C-alpha positions as MATLAB code, in Angstrom:
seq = 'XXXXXXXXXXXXXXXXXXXXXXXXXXXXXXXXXXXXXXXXXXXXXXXXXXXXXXXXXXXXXXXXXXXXXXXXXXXXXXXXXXXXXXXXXXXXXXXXXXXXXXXXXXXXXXXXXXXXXXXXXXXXXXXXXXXXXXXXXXXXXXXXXXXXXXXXXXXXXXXXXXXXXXXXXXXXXXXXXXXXXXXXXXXXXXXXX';
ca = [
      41.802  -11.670   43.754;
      38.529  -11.665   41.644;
      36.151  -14.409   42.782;
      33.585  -12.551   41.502;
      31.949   -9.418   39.246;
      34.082   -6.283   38.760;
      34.080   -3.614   36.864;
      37.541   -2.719   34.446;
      38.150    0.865   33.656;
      40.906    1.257   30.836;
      42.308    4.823   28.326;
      40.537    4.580   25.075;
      42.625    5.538   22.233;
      41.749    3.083   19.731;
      39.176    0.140   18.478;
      41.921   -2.199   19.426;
      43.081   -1.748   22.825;
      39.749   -3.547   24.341;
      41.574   -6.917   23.254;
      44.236   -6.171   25.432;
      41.846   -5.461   28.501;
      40.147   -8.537   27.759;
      43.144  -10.862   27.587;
      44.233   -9.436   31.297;
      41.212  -10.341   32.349;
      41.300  -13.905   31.069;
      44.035  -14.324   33.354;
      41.910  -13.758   36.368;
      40.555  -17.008   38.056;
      37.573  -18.475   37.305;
      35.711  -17.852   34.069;
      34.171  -14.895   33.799;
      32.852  -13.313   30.682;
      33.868   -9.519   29.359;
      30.809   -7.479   28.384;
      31.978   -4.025   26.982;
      29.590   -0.338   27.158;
      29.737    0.942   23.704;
      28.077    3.681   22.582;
      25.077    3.285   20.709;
      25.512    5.166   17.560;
      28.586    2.482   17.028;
      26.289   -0.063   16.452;
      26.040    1.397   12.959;
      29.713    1.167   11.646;
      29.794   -1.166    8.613;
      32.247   -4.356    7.981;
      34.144   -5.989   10.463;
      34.460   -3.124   13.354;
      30.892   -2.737   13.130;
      29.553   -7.342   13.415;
      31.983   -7.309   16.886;
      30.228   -4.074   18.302;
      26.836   -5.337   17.621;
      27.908   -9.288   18.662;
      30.715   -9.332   20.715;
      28.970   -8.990   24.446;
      28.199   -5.196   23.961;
      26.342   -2.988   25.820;
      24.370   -0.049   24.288;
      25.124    3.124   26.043;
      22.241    5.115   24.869;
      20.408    8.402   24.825;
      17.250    6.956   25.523;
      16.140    6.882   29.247;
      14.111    3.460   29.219;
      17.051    1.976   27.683;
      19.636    3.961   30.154;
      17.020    1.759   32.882;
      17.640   -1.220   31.119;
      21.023   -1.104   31.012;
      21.741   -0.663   34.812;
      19.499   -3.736   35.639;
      21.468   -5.869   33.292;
      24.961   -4.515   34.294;
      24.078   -4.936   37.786;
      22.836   -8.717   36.800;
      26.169   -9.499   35.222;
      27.984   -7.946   37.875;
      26.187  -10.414   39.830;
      26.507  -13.666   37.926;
      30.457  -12.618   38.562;
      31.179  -11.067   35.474;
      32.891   -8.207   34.234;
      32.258   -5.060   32.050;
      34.661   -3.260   30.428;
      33.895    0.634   30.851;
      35.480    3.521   29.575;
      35.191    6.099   32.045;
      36.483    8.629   29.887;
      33.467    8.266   27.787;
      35.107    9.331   24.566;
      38.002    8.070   22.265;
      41.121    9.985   21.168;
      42.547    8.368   18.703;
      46.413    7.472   19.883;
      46.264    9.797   22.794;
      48.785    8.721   25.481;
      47.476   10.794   28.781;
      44.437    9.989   31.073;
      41.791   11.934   30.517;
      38.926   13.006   33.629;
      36.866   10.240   34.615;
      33.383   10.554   34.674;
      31.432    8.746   37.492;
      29.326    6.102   35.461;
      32.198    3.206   35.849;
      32.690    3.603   39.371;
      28.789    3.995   40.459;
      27.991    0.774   38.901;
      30.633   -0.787   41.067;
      29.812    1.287   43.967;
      26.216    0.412   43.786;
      26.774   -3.095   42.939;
      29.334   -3.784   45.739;
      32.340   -5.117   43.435;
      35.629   -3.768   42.720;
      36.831   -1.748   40.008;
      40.321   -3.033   38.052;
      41.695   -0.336   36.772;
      43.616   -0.724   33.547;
      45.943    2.244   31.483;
      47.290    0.668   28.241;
      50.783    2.227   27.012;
      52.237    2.732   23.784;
      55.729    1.854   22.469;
      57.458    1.491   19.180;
      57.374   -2.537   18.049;
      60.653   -1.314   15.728;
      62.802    0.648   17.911;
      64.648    3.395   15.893;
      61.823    3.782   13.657;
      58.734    6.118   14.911;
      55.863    5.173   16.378;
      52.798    5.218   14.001;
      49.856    3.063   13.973;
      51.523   -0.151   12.147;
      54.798    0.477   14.403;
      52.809   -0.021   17.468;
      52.822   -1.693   20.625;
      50.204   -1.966   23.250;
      51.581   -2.657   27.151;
      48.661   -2.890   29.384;
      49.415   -2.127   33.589;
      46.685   -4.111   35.501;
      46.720   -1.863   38.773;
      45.608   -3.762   41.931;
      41.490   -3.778   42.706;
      39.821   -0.823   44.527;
      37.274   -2.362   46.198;
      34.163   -0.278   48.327;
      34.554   -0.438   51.490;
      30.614   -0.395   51.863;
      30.573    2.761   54.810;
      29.546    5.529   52.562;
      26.791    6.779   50.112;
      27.060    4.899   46.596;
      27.941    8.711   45.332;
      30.516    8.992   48.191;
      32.022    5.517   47.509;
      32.178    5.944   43.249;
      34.020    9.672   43.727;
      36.808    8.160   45.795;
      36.612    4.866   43.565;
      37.074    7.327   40.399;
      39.933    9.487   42.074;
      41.866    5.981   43.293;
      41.571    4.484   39.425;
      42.712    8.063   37.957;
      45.895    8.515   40.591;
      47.043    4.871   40.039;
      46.479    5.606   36.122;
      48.305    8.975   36.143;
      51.078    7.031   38.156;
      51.741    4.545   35.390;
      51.701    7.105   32.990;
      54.063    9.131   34.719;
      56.718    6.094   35.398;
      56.124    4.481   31.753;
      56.526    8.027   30.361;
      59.040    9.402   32.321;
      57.539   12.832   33.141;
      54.508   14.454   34.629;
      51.095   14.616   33.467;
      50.576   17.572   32.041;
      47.318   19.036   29.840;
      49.094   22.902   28.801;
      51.262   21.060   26.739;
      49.314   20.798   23.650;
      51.153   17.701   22.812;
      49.830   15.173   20.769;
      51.722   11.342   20.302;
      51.513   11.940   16.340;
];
């Protein structure tokens, strides 16, 4: 149900998990290319990691306010051409951190202001090797495609990304609930390793 742009919102717990997002949304009809928002000080990483964040249809998410300007002119023309862009609304990685973290509003005013839908995305971990405990090389990505929330166009751009961001984070919070088998829950100090 995605003739056209949208934005995908997905956890961000490793350098990895992207390729997941981006192979759900190669299932989606039509061809559509994945741009990601990276942030700028990641275009510096050396070897591999660092060629695919400078080539790989990145966006800089940057400091700098002309650039910041530049950057919501071109999302908004990709969003146009029927594209999509990968955004983290958490704005930060944890490495191997199971739980949805707040949202902040960037992902879902983009979408909001551009008049597409947001996908949201949560990408689970499980043990590839049951019996043996999860760790980075025993692990297994599951990505839950939750269904479009799409703006309904009768409120402010503001109005219409806060209920976009609080739909994406109860539909995440629900997959990690069933996939986890208990309730989200931040006083628990608990860590996956």
């Amino acid at each position: 149900g995605l003739p056209g742009g949208a934005v995908w919102t997905s956890n961000h717990f490793a350098v990895t998990e992207n390729l997941a997002v981006r192979l759900a949304a190669q299932r989606a009809p039509g061809r559509h290319r994945m741009y990601k928002l990276v942030r700028e000080g990641n275009y510096a990483m050396p070897g591999v990691i660092g060629w695919l964040l400078r080539y790989a249809d990145t966006l800089p998410l940057s400091s700098c306010v002309t650039t910041m300007k530049g950057l919501d002119r071109t999302v908004s023309r990709i969003l146009r051409n029927g594209d999509f862009v990968l955004i983290y609304p958490e704005q930060a990685m944890w490495w191997y951190y199971p739980k949805p973290r707040p949202y902040r509003i960037g992902a879902f005013r983009y979408a909001a202001k551009n008049g597409v839908p947001v996908v949201p995305c949560f990408v689970t971990l499980s043990a590839k090797n049951t019996g043996e405990p999860l760790s980075p090389v025993n692990m297994r990505y599951t990505i839950h495609v939750c269904p479009p929330i799409r703006p309904d166009g009768t409120h402010s751009v503001r109005e219409e990304a806060e209920r976009m961001r609080e739909e994406n984070f109860r539909l995440c919070r629900e997959v990690y609930e069933r996939v986890y088998g208990k309730p989200l829950d931040y006083g628990d100090g608990e860590l996956l390793f």
